Short mmCIF file of C-alpha atoms and ligand atoms in Angstrom, two decimals:
data_model
loop_
_atom_site.label_atom_id
_atom_site.label_comp_id
_atom_site.label_asym_id
_atom_site.label_seq_id
_atom_site.Cartn_x
_atom_site.Cartn_y
_atom_site.Cartn_z
CA UNK A 20 -0.29 0.21 -0.14
CA UNK A 21 0.71 3.42 -0.55
CA UNK A 22 0.32 7.08 1.04
CA UNK A 23 0.63 10.67 0.12
CA UNK A 24 3.49 11.62 1.36
CA UNK A 25 3.28 13.17 4.78
CA UNK A 26 4.81 16.36 4.64
CA UNK A 27 3.12 17.62 1.70
CA UNK A 28 0.39 18.22 4.98
CA UNK A 29 3.31 20.87 5.88
CA UNK A 30 3.36 22.98 2.67
CA UNK A 31 -0.05 24.43 2.89
CA UNK A 32 -1.57 25.48 -1.13
CA UNK A 33 -1.25 28.80 -1.53
CA UNK A 34 -4.91 29.95 -1.47
CA UNK A 35 -3.45 33.69 -1.97
CA UNK A 36 -2.89 33.53 -5.39
CA UNK A 37 -5.24 31.20 -6.55
CA UNK A 38 -7.33 33.74 -4.28
CA UNK A 39 -6.47 36.39 -6.28
CA UNK A 40 -6.84 35.39 -9.60
CA UNK A 41 -10.52 34.09 -8.31
CA UNK A 42 -11.37 37.93 -7.40
CA UNK A 43 -9.99 39.12 -10.27
CA UNK A 44 -11.86 37.67 -13.02
CA UNK A 45 -14.83 38.30 -10.81
CA UNK A 46 -13.97 41.56 -10.41
CA UNK A 47 -13.56 41.61 -14.37
CA UNK A 48 -17.27 39.89 -15.30
CA UNK A 49 -19.39 42.56 -12.88
CA UNK A 50 -17.01 45.73 -14.83
CA UNK A 51 -16.92 44.51 -17.67
CA UNK A 52 -15.81 48.24 -19.25
CA UNK A 53 -13.08 48.15 -16.45
CA UNK A 54 -9.52 48.26 -17.88
CA UNK A 55 -7.86 46.72 -14.34
CA UNK A 56 -3.86 47.01 -14.92
CA UNK A 57 -1.34 44.34 -13.66
CA UNK A 58 2.00 45.15 -11.72
CA UNK A 59 1.28 41.76 -10.26
CA UNK A 60 3.20 40.12 -12.79
CA UNK A 61 6.00 38.20 -11.77
CA UNK A 62 7.63 37.33 -15.08
CA UNK A 63 9.18 39.55 -17.79
CA UNK A 64 7.48 40.70 -20.75
CA UNK A 65 9.48 42.17 -23.27
CA UNK A 66 10.37 39.67 -26.38
CA UNK A 67 13.64 38.14 -26.72
CA UNK A 68 17.39 39.98 -28.00
CA UNK A 69 17.29 39.17 -31.07
CA UNK A 70 20.89 37.95 -31.29
CA UNK A 71 19.31 34.97 -28.65
CA UNK A 72 16.54 33.65 -30.75
CA UNK A 73 18.43 33.92 -33.87
CA UNK A 74 21.53 31.50 -31.98
CA UNK A 75 18.60 29.56 -31.10
CA UNK A 76 17.44 29.15 -34.59
CA UNK A 77 20.66 28.15 -36.17
CA UNK A 78 21.23 25.91 -33.46
CA UNK A 79 18.34 24.19 -34.47
CA UNK A 80 19.09 24.08 -38.52
CA UNK A 81 22.02 23.16 -37.46
CA UNK A 82 21.09 20.16 -35.83
CA UNK A 83 20.22 18.55 -39.66
CA UNK A 84 23.20 19.18 -40.88
CA UNK A 85 25.20 15.84 -40.60
CA UNK A 86 28.25 18.00 -38.66
CA UNK A 87 26.15 20.12 -36.78
CA UNK A 88 24.07 17.28 -35.36
CA UNK A 89 24.38 16.76 -31.59
CA UNK A 90 22.95 14.34 -28.92
CA UNK A 91 22.85 14.36 -25.47
CA UNK A 92 24.59 17.68 -23.81
CA UNK A 93 27.82 17.01 -22.43
CA UNK A 94 27.81 16.70 -18.34
CA UNK A 95 27.69 20.14 -16.41
CA UNK A 96 26.81 21.86 -19.42
CA UNK A 97 28.59 22.81 -22.67
CA UNK A 98 32.54 24.54 -22.65
CA UNK A 99 31.26 27.32 -25.02
CA UNK A 100 28.49 28.26 -22.60
CA UNK A 101 30.29 27.45 -18.86
CA UNK A 102 33.59 30.03 -19.95
CA UNK A 103 30.79 32.36 -20.97
CA UNK A 104 29.50 32.49 -17.70
CA UNK A 105 33.11 32.33 -16.10
CA UNK A 106 33.85 34.76 -17.71
CA UNK A 107 30.70 37.45 -16.88
CA UNK A 108 32.07 36.35 -12.94
CA UNK A 109 35.46 37.56 -14.08
CA UNK A 110 33.60 41.33 -14.92
CA UNK A 111 32.70 40.55 -10.37
CA UNK A 112 36.48 40.06 -9.88
CA UNK A 113 35.49 36.69 -9.25
CA UNK A 114 38.09 34.08 -10.45
CA UNK A 115 35.72 30.96 -11.11
CA UNK A 116 37.12 28.12 -13.66
CA UNK A 117 34.61 26.74 -16.47
CA UNK A 118 34.40 23.91 -14.63
CA UNK A 119 33.02 25.31 -11.53
CA UNK A 120 29.79 25.83 -13.57
CA UNK A 121 27.17 23.57 -14.21
CA UNK A 122 24.76 24.38 -16.10
CA UNK A 123 21.24 23.50 -15.55
CA UNK A 124 17.37 24.41 -16.78
CA UNK A 125 16.01 26.60 -13.96
CA UNK A 126 17.31 28.06 -11.09
CA UNK A 127 14.11 26.68 -9.27
CA UNK A 128 14.62 23.07 -9.93
CA UNK A 129 18.45 23.57 -8.90
CA UNK A 130 16.67 25.28 -5.33
CA UNK A 131 14.36 22.58 -5.25
CA UNK A 132 17.11 20.61 -5.49
CA UNK A 133 20.02 21.11 -4.28
CA UNK A 134 19.41 19.87 -0.50
CA UNK A 135 19.27 16.36 -1.44
CA UNK A 136 23.27 16.72 -1.67
CA UNK A 137 23.29 16.61 2.62
CA UNK A 138 22.70 15.95 5.54
CA UNK A 139 21.39 18.53 7.87
CA UNK A 140 19.43 19.35 10.74
CA UNK A 141 17.95 22.36 9.83
CA UNK A 142 17.29 24.32 6.66
CA UNK A 143 17.09 28.47 7.09
CA UNK A 144 15.45 30.82 4.24
CA UNK A 145 15.20 34.59 5.03
CA UNK A 146 10.87 35.22 5.00
CA UNK A 147 8.92 36.53 3.45
CA UNK A 148 10.69 34.27 0.40
CA UNK A 149 10.40 32.78 -2.99
CA UNK A 150 9.04 29.25 -1.49
CA UNK A 151 10.83 26.57 -3.47
CA UNK A 152 13.67 26.27 -1.64
CA UNK A 153 11.68 26.29 1.88
CA UNK A 154 8.91 24.24 1.00
CA UNK A 155 11.33 21.47 -0.55
CA UNK A 156 12.93 21.22 2.51
CA UNK A 157 9.70 20.37 4.34
CA UNK A 158 8.62 17.94 1.86
CA UNK A 159 11.60 16.22 2.65
CA UNK A 160 10.97 16.48 6.58
CA UNK A 161 13.44 18.91 7.39
CA UNK A 162 13.15 22.28 9.64
CA UNK A 163 12.66 24.53 8.21
CA UNK A 164 13.53 27.82 9.96
CA UNK A 165 12.87 31.56 9.39
CA UNK A 166 15.58 34.83 9.45
CA UNK A 167 12.15 37.42 9.45
CA UNK A 168 13.27 40.01 7.27
CA UNK A 169 11.57 43.01 8.44
CA UNK A 170 11.10 46.88 8.36
CA UNK A 171 13.74 47.13 11.48
CA UNK A 172 16.41 44.79 9.91
CA UNK A 173 14.93 46.81 6.35
CA UNK A 174 14.18 43.45 4.63
CA UNK A 175 17.77 42.19 5.26
CA UNK A 176 17.98 40.19 8.03
CA UNK A 177 21.19 39.25 9.53
CA UNK A 178 22.36 36.05 10.89
CA UNK A 179 20.54 34.54 14.48
CA UNK A 180 23.16 35.48 17.50
CA UNK A 181 23.53 32.91 19.39
CA UNK A 182 22.46 30.01 16.87
CA UNK A 183 22.19 26.78 19.21
CA UNK A 184 21.99 24.56 15.82
CA UNK A 185 25.22 23.97 13.77
CA UNK A 186 24.91 23.23 10.03
CA UNK A 187 22.50 24.63 8.82
CA UNK A 188 21.89 25.29 5.09
CA UNK A 189 20.66 28.27 4.31
CA UNK A 190 19.01 29.55 1.54
CA UNK A 191 19.79 33.45 0.53
CA UNK A 192 17.98 35.44 -2.36
CA UNK A 193 19.56 39.02 -3.38
CA UNK A 194 18.62 41.08 -4.57
CA UNK A 195 14.87 39.61 -3.12
CA UNK A 196 12.27 38.48 -4.35
CA UNK A 197 9.29 39.92 -3.02
CA UNK A 198 10.94 42.65 -1.02
CA UNK A 199 13.57 43.87 -3.77
CA UNK A 200 16.07 44.36 -1.16
CA UNK A 201 19.55 43.85 -1.68
CA UNK A 202 22.67 43.23 0.13
CA UNK A 203 25.72 45.42 0.76
CA UNK A 204 29.43 43.54 1.29
CA UNK A 205 28.87 43.83 4.73
CA UNK A 206 25.88 41.99 4.91
CA UNK A 207 26.72 39.24 2.65
CA UNK A 208 30.40 39.32 4.61
CA UNK A 209 28.36 38.78 8.20
CA UNK A 210 26.35 35.70 6.95
CA UNK A 211 29.34 34.36 5.47
CA UNK A 212 30.63 35.02 9.25
CA UNK A 213 28.38 32.33 10.42
CA UNK A 214 28.03 29.52 8.19
CA UNK A 215 32.07 29.50 8.27
CA UNK A 216 31.55 29.71 12.33
CA UNK A 217 28.13 27.44 11.91
CA UNK A 218 29.13 24.59 9.53
CA UNK A 219 26.70 26.10 7.84
CA UNK A 220 25.98 26.43 4.19
CA UNK A 221 24.34 29.16 1.94
CA UNK A 222 22.86 28.74 -1.33
CA UNK A 223 22.60 32.17 -3.41
CA UNK A 224 19.25 32.74 -5.49
CA UNK A 225 21.35 36.27 -7.80
CA UNK A 226 18.70 35.59 -10.30
CA UNK A 227 17.95 39.71 -10.25
CA UNK A 228 21.63 39.72 -10.03
CA UNK A 229 21.69 42.25 -13.40
CA UNK A 230 19.18 45.09 -11.72
CA UNK A 231 21.45 46.18 -9.52
CA UNK A 232 22.26 50.02 -9.60
CA UNK A 233 24.12 50.61 -6.65
CA UNK A 234 27.53 49.71 -5.78
CA UNK A 235 26.68 46.10 -4.42
CA UNK A 236 27.88 42.98 -4.61
CA UNK A 237 27.33 41.14 -7.65
CA UNK A 238 27.78 37.37 -6.19
CA UNK A 239 28.75 36.57 -3.19
CA UNK A 240 32.11 34.93 -4.66
CA UNK A 241 32.94 38.76 -4.46
CA UNK A 242 33.25 37.79 -0.30
CA UNK A 243 36.20 35.83 -0.55
CA UNK A 244 35.95 33.21 2.43
CA UNK A 245 32.22 32.34 0.42
CA UNK A 246 33.96 30.17 -1.13
CA UNK A 247 34.53 27.62 1.54
CA UNK A 248 30.50 27.71 2.40
CA UNK A 249 28.50 28.84 -0.88
CA UNK A 250 27.30 27.80 -3.73
CA UNK A 251 25.48 30.39 -5.90
CA UNK A 252 22.04 29.85 -8.85
CA UNK A 253 21.74 32.04 -11.32
CA UNK A 254 19.19 32.26 -14.18
CA UNK A 255 19.10 33.24 -17.59
CA UNK A 256 15.69 34.20 -16.89
CA UNK A 257 15.10 37.91 -15.27
CA UNK A 258 18.87 38.43 -16.37
CA UNK A 259 17.87 37.98 -20.13
CA UNK A 260 14.58 37.41 -20.81
CA UNK A 261 14.73 33.36 -21.06
CA UNK A 262 12.31 32.84 -18.13
CA UNK A 263 10.03 30.75 -21.14
CA UNK A 264 13.20 29.34 -22.47
CA UNK A 265 14.94 27.53 -19.97
CA UNK A 266 18.88 27.82 -18.78
CA UNK A 267 20.29 28.64 -15.25
CA UNK A 268 23.74 27.48 -13.83
CA UNK A 269 24.94 26.75 -10.29
CA UNK A 270 28.52 28.10 -9.45
CA UNK A 271 30.39 25.19 -7.17
CA UNK A 272 34.41 26.80 -5.92
CA UNK A 273 36.48 23.25 -5.96
CA UNK A 274 37.46 24.38 -2.77
CA UNK A 275 33.48 24.08 -0.81
CA UNK A 276 34.01 20.81 0.56
CA UNK A 277 31.81 19.06 3.62
CA UNK A 278 33.38 15.87 5.14
CA UNK A 279 36.30 15.82 2.65
CA UNK A 280 34.38 15.57 -0.51
CA UNK A 281 33.65 17.99 -3.29
CA UNK A 282 30.40 19.55 -3.21
CA UNK A 283 30.94 19.79 -6.87
CA UNK A 284 31.61 16.32 -7.41
CA UNK A 285 28.57 15.45 -5.48
CA UNK A 286 26.39 17.90 -7.48
CA UNK A 287 27.84 16.87 -10.49
CA UNK A 288 27.39 13.01 -9.19
CA UNK A 289 23.61 13.98 -8.70
CA UNK A 290 22.87 15.98 -11.47
CA UNK A 291 23.90 12.66 -13.70
CA UNK A 292 22.03 10.43 -11.81
CA UNK A 293 18.63 12.42 -12.52
CA UNK A 294 19.35 14.94 -15.26
CA UNK A 295 19.80 14.69 -19.00
CA UNK A 296 21.05 18.27 -19.70
CA UNK A 297 20.06 21.47 -21.47
CA UNK A 298 19.08 21.51 -24.89
CA UNK A 299 22.39 22.18 -27.53
CA UNK A 300 19.74 25.14 -28.91
CA UNK A 301 18.34 26.93 -25.81
CA UNK A 302 22.77 26.36 -24.55
CA UNK A 303 23.58 28.39 -27.62
CA UNK A 304 20.92 30.91 -27.26
CA UNK A 305 22.21 31.34 -22.97
CA UNK A 306 25.68 31.79 -24.61
CA UNK A 307 24.22 34.16 -26.95
CA UNK A 308 22.19 36.17 -24.50
CA UNK A 309 26.22 36.73 -23.12
CA UNK A 310 27.90 37.96 -25.71
CA UNK A 311 29.09 41.67 -26.95
CA UNK A 312 26.06 42.23 -29.30
CA UNK A 313 22.83 41.79 -26.50
CA UNK A 314 24.93 42.77 -23.38
CA UNK A 315 23.64 46.77 -25.32
CA UNK A 316 19.86 45.09 -25.61
CA UNK A 317 20.18 43.32 -21.87
CA UNK A 318 20.80 46.79 -20.48
CA UNK A 319 18.05 48.60 -22.18
CA UNK A 320 15.80 45.87 -21.11
CA UNK A 321 16.59 45.74 -17.80
CA UNK A 322 16.51 50.05 -17.58
CA UNK A 323 12.98 49.78 -19.48
CA UNK A 324 12.09 47.65 -16.22
CA UNK A 325 14.12 49.95 -13.49
CA UNK A 326 12.43 53.46 -15.60
CA UNK A 327 9.26 51.27 -14.96
CA UNK A 328 10.63 50.50 -11.21
CA UNK A 329 10.73 54.78 -10.83
CA UNK A 330 7.70 55.34 -11.69
CA UNK A 331 5.95 53.65 -9.71
CA UNK A 332 8.12 54.89 -6.47
CA UNK A 333 8.17 57.74 -6.89
CA UNK A 334 4.22 57.68 -6.44
CA UNK A 335 5.18 56.02 -3.46
CA UNK A 336 7.66 58.32 -2.04
CA UNK A 337 5.24 61.57 -3.23
CA UNK A 338 2.36 60.33 -0.99
CA UNK A 339 4.96 59.28 2.16
CA UNK A 340 4.23 55.64 1.76
CA UNK A 341 7.06 53.23 3.16
CA UNK A 342 8.44 50.44 0.88
CA UNK A 343 12.23 48.94 0.09
CA UNK A 344 13.15 47.84 -2.90
CA UNK A 345 12.58 49.07 -7.22
CA UNK A 346 16.16 50.45 -7.04
CA UNK A 347 17.98 47.00 -7.11
CA UNK A 348 14.92 44.82 -8.42
CA UNK A 349 12.34 45.24 -10.52
CA UNK A 350 10.05 44.38 -7.08
CA UNK A 351 8.27 47.19 -4.43
CA UNK A 352 7.22 45.96 -1.02
CA UNK A 353 6.17 48.89 0.56
CA UNK A 354 3.59 49.04 3.79
CA UNK A 355 -0.27 48.44 3.38
CA UNK A 356 -1.87 47.51 6.33
CA UNK A 357 -4.46 44.41 6.20
CA UNK A 358 -3.04 43.52 2.32
CA UNK A 359 -6.37 41.19 1.47
CA UNK A 360 -8.41 45.04 1.89
CA UNK A 361 -5.62 46.83 0.10
CA UNK A 362 -6.02 44.73 -2.46
CA UNK A 363 -9.36 45.16 -2.63
CA UNK A 364 -9.70 48.32 -2.82
CA UNK A 365 -6.79 49.08 -5.05
CA UNK A 366 -8.19 46.71 -7.26
CA UNK A 367 -10.93 48.94 -7.56
CA UNK A 368 -9.35 51.64 -8.69
CA UNK A 369 -8.19 49.73 -10.95
CA UNK A 370 -4.85 48.62 -10.27
CA UNK A 371 -3.61 44.72 -9.63
CA UNK A 372 -0.58 43.81 -7.20
CA UNK A 373 0.18 40.74 -4.92
CA UNK A 374 -0.71 40.54 -1.15
CA UNK A 375 2.02 40.01 1.17
CA UNK A 376 0.61 37.29 2.39
CA UNK A 377 0.85 35.18 -0.39
CA UNK A 378 4.81 34.88 1.00
CA UNK A 379 3.70 33.87 3.93
CA UNK A 380 2.62 35.44 7.04
CA UNK A 381 5.87 37.51 7.62
CA UNK A 382 4.22 38.78 4.24
CA UNK A 383 1.38 40.56 6.03
CA UNK A 384 1.21 44.45 5.93
CA UNK A 385 2.60 44.64 2.70
CA UNK A 386 2.00 44.41 -0.94
CA UNK A 387 4.11 43.15 -3.49
CA UNK A 388 3.83 45.83 -6.67
CA UNK A 389 6.48 44.89 -10.20
CA UNK A 390 7.77 46.76 -12.34
CA UNK A 391 7.14 44.42 -15.78
CA UNK A 392 3.80 46.12 -16.98
CA UNK A 393 4.26 48.42 -20.56
CA UNK A 394 5.37 51.55 -20.20
CA UNK A 395 2.03 52.96 -21.50
CA UNK A 396 -0.03 50.15 -18.39
CA UNK A 397 2.48 51.05 -15.21
CA UNK A 398 2.37 55.13 -16.57
CA UNK A 399 -1.40 55.06 -16.52
CA UNK A 400 -1.34 52.68 -13.10
CA UNK A 401 0.70 55.12 -11.50
CA UNK A 402 -1.50 57.98 -11.88
CA UNK A 403 -3.98 55.85 -10.62
CA UNK A 404 -2.36 54.76 -7.50
CA UNK A 405 -1.44 58.65 -7.36
CA UNK A 406 -5.26 59.17 -7.43
CA UNK A 407 -6.17 56.26 -4.69
CA UNK A 408 -3.28 57.42 -2.33
CA UNK A 409 -4.42 61.16 -2.61
CA UNK A 410 -7.99 60.10 -0.53
CA UNK A 411 -6.96 60.99 3.39
CA UNK A 412 -9.07 58.09 4.15
CA UNK A 413 -6.98 56.00 2.13
CA UNK A 414 -3.90 57.45 3.13
CA UNK A 415 -4.12 57.10 7.04
CA UNK A 416 -5.61 52.96 6.29
CA UNK A 417 -3.33 52.17 4.26
CA UNK A 418 0.17 53.72 6.36
CA UNK A 419 -0.16 52.98 9.68
C1 LIG B 4 12.33 34.72 -11.37
C2 LIG B 4 13.12 33.55 -10.07
C3 LIG B 4 13.86 32.48 -10.10
C4 LIG B 4 15.17 32.03 -12.06
O1 LIG B 4 13.78 31.05 -11.80
P1 LIG B 4 13.98 30.05 -13.09
O2 LIG B 4 13.51 28.36 -12.59
O3 LIG B 4 15.75 29.94 -13.11
O4 LIG B 4 13.02 30.82 -13.86
C5 LIG B 4 14.70 32.64 -9.17
N1 LIG B 4 14.61 32.79 -8.03
C6 LIG B 4 14.08 33.91 -7.48
C7 LIG B 4 13.48 34.64 -6.21
C8 LIG B 4 12.94 34.22 -8.92
O5 LIG B 4 11.91 34.92 -8.46
#
């Protein structure tokens, strides 16, 4: 007899996102004339830069030629791509060789799988969070500890003092989704020190690294000691607009060992066991994303989103609404009181966002707006938000 994995009961279904979708559909039915604008989009929206599509098309056509045909890709990815990713690290002053980069089909699947390599006493993550790491650890029956990201710590929690358990697996995302905040060197150094002292390992998600505007670290390996206690998961999704194409990487320094075993070797073994690699066509597309030809095109797309973020931030600032993000990330995380009430009120004003409680109990009291809508819609939505916040009533009820 088999039964469902009991641990599924530890991961509540996320009712908020379903409820938001249902409520939006209902509202549109009740108000067929309304043109509600969504600032709740958590996905890129601009088309792929042409050189990426061209590289994929050429690779696809190559596959029909005797000398261009490729079967299973090599373990860890094609050297042409791994070298390009390593070269990007060199731009940040981080020395990684191509054999320390392992190509995957998405940061999400890597964040969900990495814990499989280890035995550990507990998982730790900054909360509210992108849920995949924490939920995967819960599914395995592990204890999950939150590092609360709050207004008091500017949504950049530092490691706990006198934490009793050694050997945690710690997930950190910077710039973070949903709070939009990014660690500085001192913050990352404190996390690295904690990991080294407690025998923990950091899984660093740098999916939004390309959105950083200020002088902040783009990689945890900018902290030199991180190579003894961290892996980094990067993605072409938000950086190159490739969410629908699927390509990512895991950077694992050779120095990173657990009980004498190279973590890089463990990950490689796990991947070879469960994963047959990323398609040649997509790896060629990712290579093109890292070309000099693409660099200004990707920059322009990210600048476009960040200009949207600035338009929304400007309205919030003018009304004295407390928020984080919007400067080094495409997310704005604003204080709103009851987040579902705020959702409903803003919906009636013609703008949709995401209640903070969708990212866990610690997200309650906040609301996420994103910079991924078109410029035209962002300007329209910002004007609606402005008008909505102008009412004294709204201001006092949502900025307690
Ligand atoms: C979008 C996103 C990713 C990227 O995931 P992929 O599977 O590579 O598309 C990773 N982490 C966070 C926090 C994200 O929001």
